[in-house]
Amino acid sequence: MLRVVETIAQRGAMRVPARNFGVNEKAVKIRMKAVGSIGKITKAMKMVASSKMRSDIARLVNGKNFGVGVADAIFENDANVKKRMSDAAAKKVLLVPITSDRGLCGGINSNIIRDIRGPLAEERSKYSIICIGDKGAQALSRPFPDLLKECINEIATPLNFYNVASVANYIISSDYEYDSIVLVYNEFINSLSSKVQKRELMSRANFLKNFSRISRFEVSEPDADFSKNYFYELYVASNLYNCMLHNAACEQSARMNAMENASKNAQEILTALTLEYNKARQARITMELVEIISGASAL
């Protein structure tokens, strides 16, 4: 912005334009300080996420096979159950999307929401939703308020099987009508990539029906009536535990990558602002020299 000023030596003789170099320098300096602070925060968050990611990956490696496939192996190894097991599509589905309670973790939550929105919109009456994580509940509460039944959040971290088993027990003890449970989660591939997966589980009624068809049951204690409920709880809890371990590792890896990109962007912006500040400073110094030299020449 230009304004007209008068120097003492040129008052009444000549009017010269001047720019607000001082104002520009101050504004750029303030913005440089703000961007620098953001860069420091994102760098610290990246280091924290990196440390948590290593712990979550180690936990995933150690616990990803815990109980997973036990019930499936029992059914697959029994010819009678395998022959009579139904492949019909479920009429009622309980959808359990697994998301995070906190943001700043890239697109892992939005990827899950995007993946389930299509089926929900097409067959609205078929689904009920129990969401794990605040971010998923916030995204689904507006488009599907009638389908979102409950949200489970603030689960203690780091994850352990006891806490996840409590969540699984709460889900299977709900009064909502369903023929199958579908877990939607992010599968951890490596620290740079993940993939949205769906895992379908049988309802308690279907599981007990298949369990009753087992032709051989060699264990006398506990009896079959107790075992079928025990195996169903293990079946759901172990699969949910596996999915949540994957999702926790994906969350921390995505947050680490997001904070790394944010730190790089902050550094690039700071470099551009530093150049702009130096240009404004140099222009102010040049203008001051021109004014001094012009005033000396006029005298």
mmCIF file with all atom_site columns, C-alpha atoms in Angstrom, residues 9-86:
data_model
loop_
_atom_site.group_PDB
_atom_site.id
_atom_site.type_symbol
_atom_site.label_atom_id
_atom_site.label_alt_id
_atom_site.label_comp_id
_atom_site.label_asym_id
_atom_site.label_entity_id
_atom_site.label_seq_id
_atom_site.pdbx_PDB_ins_code
_atom_site.Cartn_x
_atom_site.Cartn_y
_atom_site.Cartn_z
_atom_site.occupancy
_atom_site.B_iso_or_equiv
_atom_site.pdbx_formal_charge
_atom_site.auth_seq_id
_atom_site.auth_comp_id
_atom_site.auth_asym_id
_atom_site.auth_atom_id
_atom_site.pdbx_PDB_model_num
ATOM 1  C CA . ALA A 1 9  ? 14.274  18.798  3.646  1.00 0.00 ? 9  ALA A CA 1
ATOM 2  C CA . GLN A 1 10 ? 11.714  18.502  0.863  1.00 0.00 ? 10 GLN A CA 1
ATOM 3  C CA . ARG A 1 11 ? 8.655   19.973  2.600  1.00 0.00 ? 11 ARG A CA 1
ATOM 4  C CA . GLY A 1 12 ? 6.863   22.245  0.223  1.00 0.00 ? 12 GLY A CA 1
ATOM 5  C CA . ALA A 1 13 ? 9.170   21.297  -2.623 1.00 0.00 ? 13 ALA A CA 1
ATOM 6  C CA . MET A 1 14 ? 8.609   17.638  -3.489 1.00 0.00 ? 14 MET A CA 1
ATOM 7  C CA . ARG A 1 15 ? 6.306   14.715  -2.482 1.00 0.00 ? 15 ARG A CA 1
ATOM 8  C CA . VAL A 1 16 ? 7.732   11.178  -2.477 1.00 0.00 ? 16 VAL A CA 1
ATOM 9  C CA . PRO A 1 17 ? 5.948   7.796   -2.146 1.00 0.00 ? 17 PRO A CA 1
ATOM 10 C CA . ALA A 1 18 ? 6.877   5.423   0.687  1.00 0.00 ? 18 ALA A CA 1
ATOM 11 C CA . ARG A 1 19 ? 5.887   1.849   1.622  1.00 0.00 ? 19 ARG A CA 1
ATOM 12 C CA . ASN A 1 20 ? 5.028   0.379   5.020  1.00 0.00 ? 20 ASN A CA 1
ATOM 13 C CA . PHE A 1 21 ? 8.158   -1.780  5.182  1.00 0.00 ? 21 PHE A CA 1
ATOM 14 C CA . GLY A 1 22 ? 8.162   -1.833  8.967  1.00 0.00 ? 22 GLY A CA 1
ATOM 15 C CA . VAL A 1 23 ? 4.572   -3.084  9.110  1.00 0.00 ? 23 VAL A CA 1
ATOM 16 C CA . ASN A 1 24 ? 5.299   -5.818  6.559  1.00 0.00 ? 24 ASN A CA 1
ATOM 17 C CA . GLU A 1 25 ? 8.400   -6.946  8.415  1.00 0.00 ? 25 GLU A CA 1
ATOM 18 C CA . LYS A 1 26 ? 6.540   -7.159  11.716 1.00 0.00 ? 26 LYS A CA 1
ATOM 19 C CA . ALA A 1 27 ? 3.669   -9.197  10.237 1.00 0.00 ? 27 ALA A CA 1
ATOM 20 C CA . VAL A 1 28 ? 6.069   -11.624 8.547  1.00 0.00 ? 28 VAL A CA 1
ATOM 21 C CA . LYS A 1 29 ? 8.116   -11.939 11.732 1.00 0.00 ? 29 LYS A CA 1
ATOM 22 C CA . ILE A 1 30 ? 5.005   -12.823 13.754 1.00 0.00 ? 30 ILE A CA 1
ATOM 23 C CA . ARG A 1 31 ? 3.976   -15.436 11.195 1.00 0.00 ? 31 ARG A CA 1
ATOM 24 C CA . MET A 1 32 ? 7.501   -16.894 11.140 1.00 0.00 ? 32 MET A CA 1
ATOM 25 C CA . LYS A 1 33 ? 7.350   -17.321 14.907 1.00 0.00 ? 33 LYS A CA 1
ATOM 26 C CA . ALA A 1 34 ? 3.939   -19.032 14.710 1.00 0.00 ? 34 ALA A CA 1
ATOM 27 C CA . VAL A 1 35 ? 5.031   -21.423 11.935 1.00 0.00 ? 35 VAL A CA 1
ATOM 28 C CA . GLY A 1 36 ? 8.231   -22.230 13.817 1.00 0.00 ? 36 GLY A CA 1
ATOM 29 C CA . SER A 1 37 ? 6.229   -23.116 16.937 1.00 0.00 ? 37 SER A CA 1
ATOM 30 C CA . ILE A 1 38 ? 3.926   -25.365 14.910 1.00 0.00 ? 38 ILE A CA 1
ATOM 31 C CA . GLY A 1 39 ? 6.960   -27.090 13.406 1.00 0.00 ? 39 GLY A CA 1
ATOM 32 C CA . LYS A 1 40 ? 8.368   -27.798 16.875 1.00 0.00 ? 40 LYS A CA 1
ATOM 33 C CA . ILE A 1 41 ? 5.029   -29.238 18.054 1.00 0.00 ? 41 ILE A CA 1
ATOM 34 C CA . THR A 1 42 ? 4.593   -31.500 15.020 1.00 0.00 ? 42 THR A CA 1
ATOM 35 C CA . LYS A 1 43 ? 8.177   -32.725 15.324 1.00 0.00 ? 43 LYS A CA 1
ATOM 36 C CA . ALA A 1 44 ? 7.606   -33.643 18.980 1.00 0.00 ? 44 ALA A CA 1
ATOM 37 C CA . MET A 1 45 ? 4.318   -35.363 18.100 1.00 0.00 ? 45 MET A CA 1
ATOM 38 C CA . LYS A 1 46 ? 6.082   -37.345 15.386 1.00 0.00 ? 46 LYS A CA 1
ATOM 39 C CA . MET A 1 47 ? 8.657   -38.616 17.897 1.00 0.00 ? 47 MET A CA 1
ATOM 40 C CA . VAL A 1 48 ? 5.930   -39.619 20.378 1.00 0.00 ? 48 VAL A CA 1
ATOM 41 C CA . ALA A 1 49 ? 3.902   -41.380 17.655 1.00 0.00 ? 49 ALA A CA 1
ATOM 42 C CA . SER A 1 50 ? 7.025   -43.167 16.437 1.00 0.00 ? 50 SER A CA 1
ATOM 43 C CA . SER A 1 51 ? 7.712   -44.531 19.916 1.00 0.00 ? 51 SER A CA 1
ATOM 44 C CA . LYS A 1 52 ? 4.089   -45.645 20.363 1.00 0.00 ? 52 LYS A CA 1
ATOM 45 C CA . MET A 1 53 ? 4.075   -47.218 16.907 1.00 0.00 ? 53 MET A CA 1
ATOM 46 C CA . ARG A 1 54 ? 7.050   -49.429 17.754 1.00 0.00 ? 54 ARG A CA 1
ATOM 47 C CA . SER A 1 55 ? 5.277   -50.634 20.903 1.00 0.00 ? 55 SER A CA 1
ATOM 48 C CA . ASP A 1 56 ? 2.005   -51.269 19.049 1.00 0.00 ? 56 ASP A CA 1
ATOM 49 C CA . ILE A 1 57 ? 3.772   -53.185 16.269 1.00 0.00 ? 57 ILE A CA 1
ATOM 50 C CA . ALA A 1 58 ? 5.535   -55.374 18.840 1.00 0.00 ? 58 ALA A CA 1
ATOM 51 C CA . ARG A 1 59 ? 2.196   -55.959 20.563 1.00 0.00 ? 59 ARG A CA 1
ATOM 52 C CA . LEU A 1 60 ? 0.608   -56.840 17.207 1.00 0.00 ? 60 LEU A CA 1
ATOM 53 C CA . VAL A 1 61 ? 3.361   -59.328 16.357 1.00 0.00 ? 61 VAL A CA 1
ATOM 54 C CA . ASN A 1 62 ? 3.078   -61.025 19.753 1.00 0.00 ? 62 ASN A CA 1
ATOM 55 C CA . GLY A 1 63 ? -0.729  -61.113 19.983 1.00 0.00 ? 63 GLY A CA 1
ATOM 56 C CA . LYS A 1 64 ? -2.085  -61.269 16.436 1.00 0.00 ? 64 LYS A CA 1
ATOM 57 C CA . ASN A 1 65 ? -2.537  -65.082 16.537 1.00 0.00 ? 65 ASN A CA 1
ATOM 58 C CA . PHE A 1 66 ? -3.981  -65.278 20.047 1.00 0.00 ? 66 PHE A CA 1
ATOM 59 C CA . GLY A 1 67 ? -7.184  -67.337 19.799 1.00 0.00 ? 67 GLY A CA 1
ATOM 60 C CA . VAL A 1 68 ? -7.788  -66.387 16.165 1.00 0.00 ? 68 VAL A CA 1
ATOM 61 C CA . GLY A 1 69 ? -8.991  -69.332 14.089 1.00 0.00 ? 69 GLY A CA 1
ATOM 62 C CA . VAL A 1 70 ? -9.619  -71.737 16.995 1.00 0.00 ? 70 VAL A CA 1
ATOM 63 C CA . ALA A 1 71 ? -13.385 -71.990 16.473 1.00 0.00 ? 71 ALA A CA 1
ATOM 64 C CA . ASP A 1 72 ? -13.013 -71.886 12.689 1.00 0.00 ? 72 ASP A CA 1
ATOM 65 C CA . ALA A 1 73 ? -10.545 -74.780 12.855 1.00 0.00 ? 73 ALA A CA 1
ATOM 66 C CA . ILE A 1 74 ? -13.000 -76.841 14.935 1.00 0.00 ? 74 ILE A CA 1
ATOM 67 C CA . PHE A 1 75 ? -15.738 -76.364 12.348 1.00 0.00 ? 75 PHE A CA 1
ATOM 68 C CA . GLU A 1 76 ? -13.494 -76.919 9.338  1.00 0.00 ? 76 GLU A CA 1
ATOM 69 C CA . ASN A 1 77 ? -12.116 -80.174 10.715 1.00 0.00 ? 77 ASN A CA 1
ATOM 70 C CA . ASP A 1 78 ? -15.566 -81.630 11.298 1.00 0.00 ? 78 ASP A CA 1
ATOM 71 C CA . ALA A 1 79 ? -17.034 -83.012 8.079  1.00 0.00 ? 79 ALA A CA 1
ATOM 72 C CA . ASN A 1 80 ? -20.629 -82.877 9.337  1.00 0.00 ? 80 ASN A CA 1
ATOM 73 C CA . VAL A 1 81 ? -20.425 -79.191 10.294 1.00 0.00 ? 81 VAL A CA 1
ATOM 74 C CA . LYS A 1 82 ? -18.569 -78.251 7.141  1.00 0.00 ? 82 LYS A CA 1
ATOM 75 C CA . LYS A 1 83 ? -21.182 -79.960 4.971  1.00 0.00 ? 83 LYS A CA 1
ATOM 76 C CA . ARG A 1 84 ? -24.192 -78.374 6.690  1.00 0.00 ? 84 ARG A CA 1
ATOM 77 C CA . MET A 1 85 ? -22.769 -74.887 7.297  1.00 0.00 ? 85 MET A CA 1
ATOM 78 C CA . SER A 1 86 ? -24.913 -72.303 5.521  1.00 0.00 ? 86 SER A CA 1
#
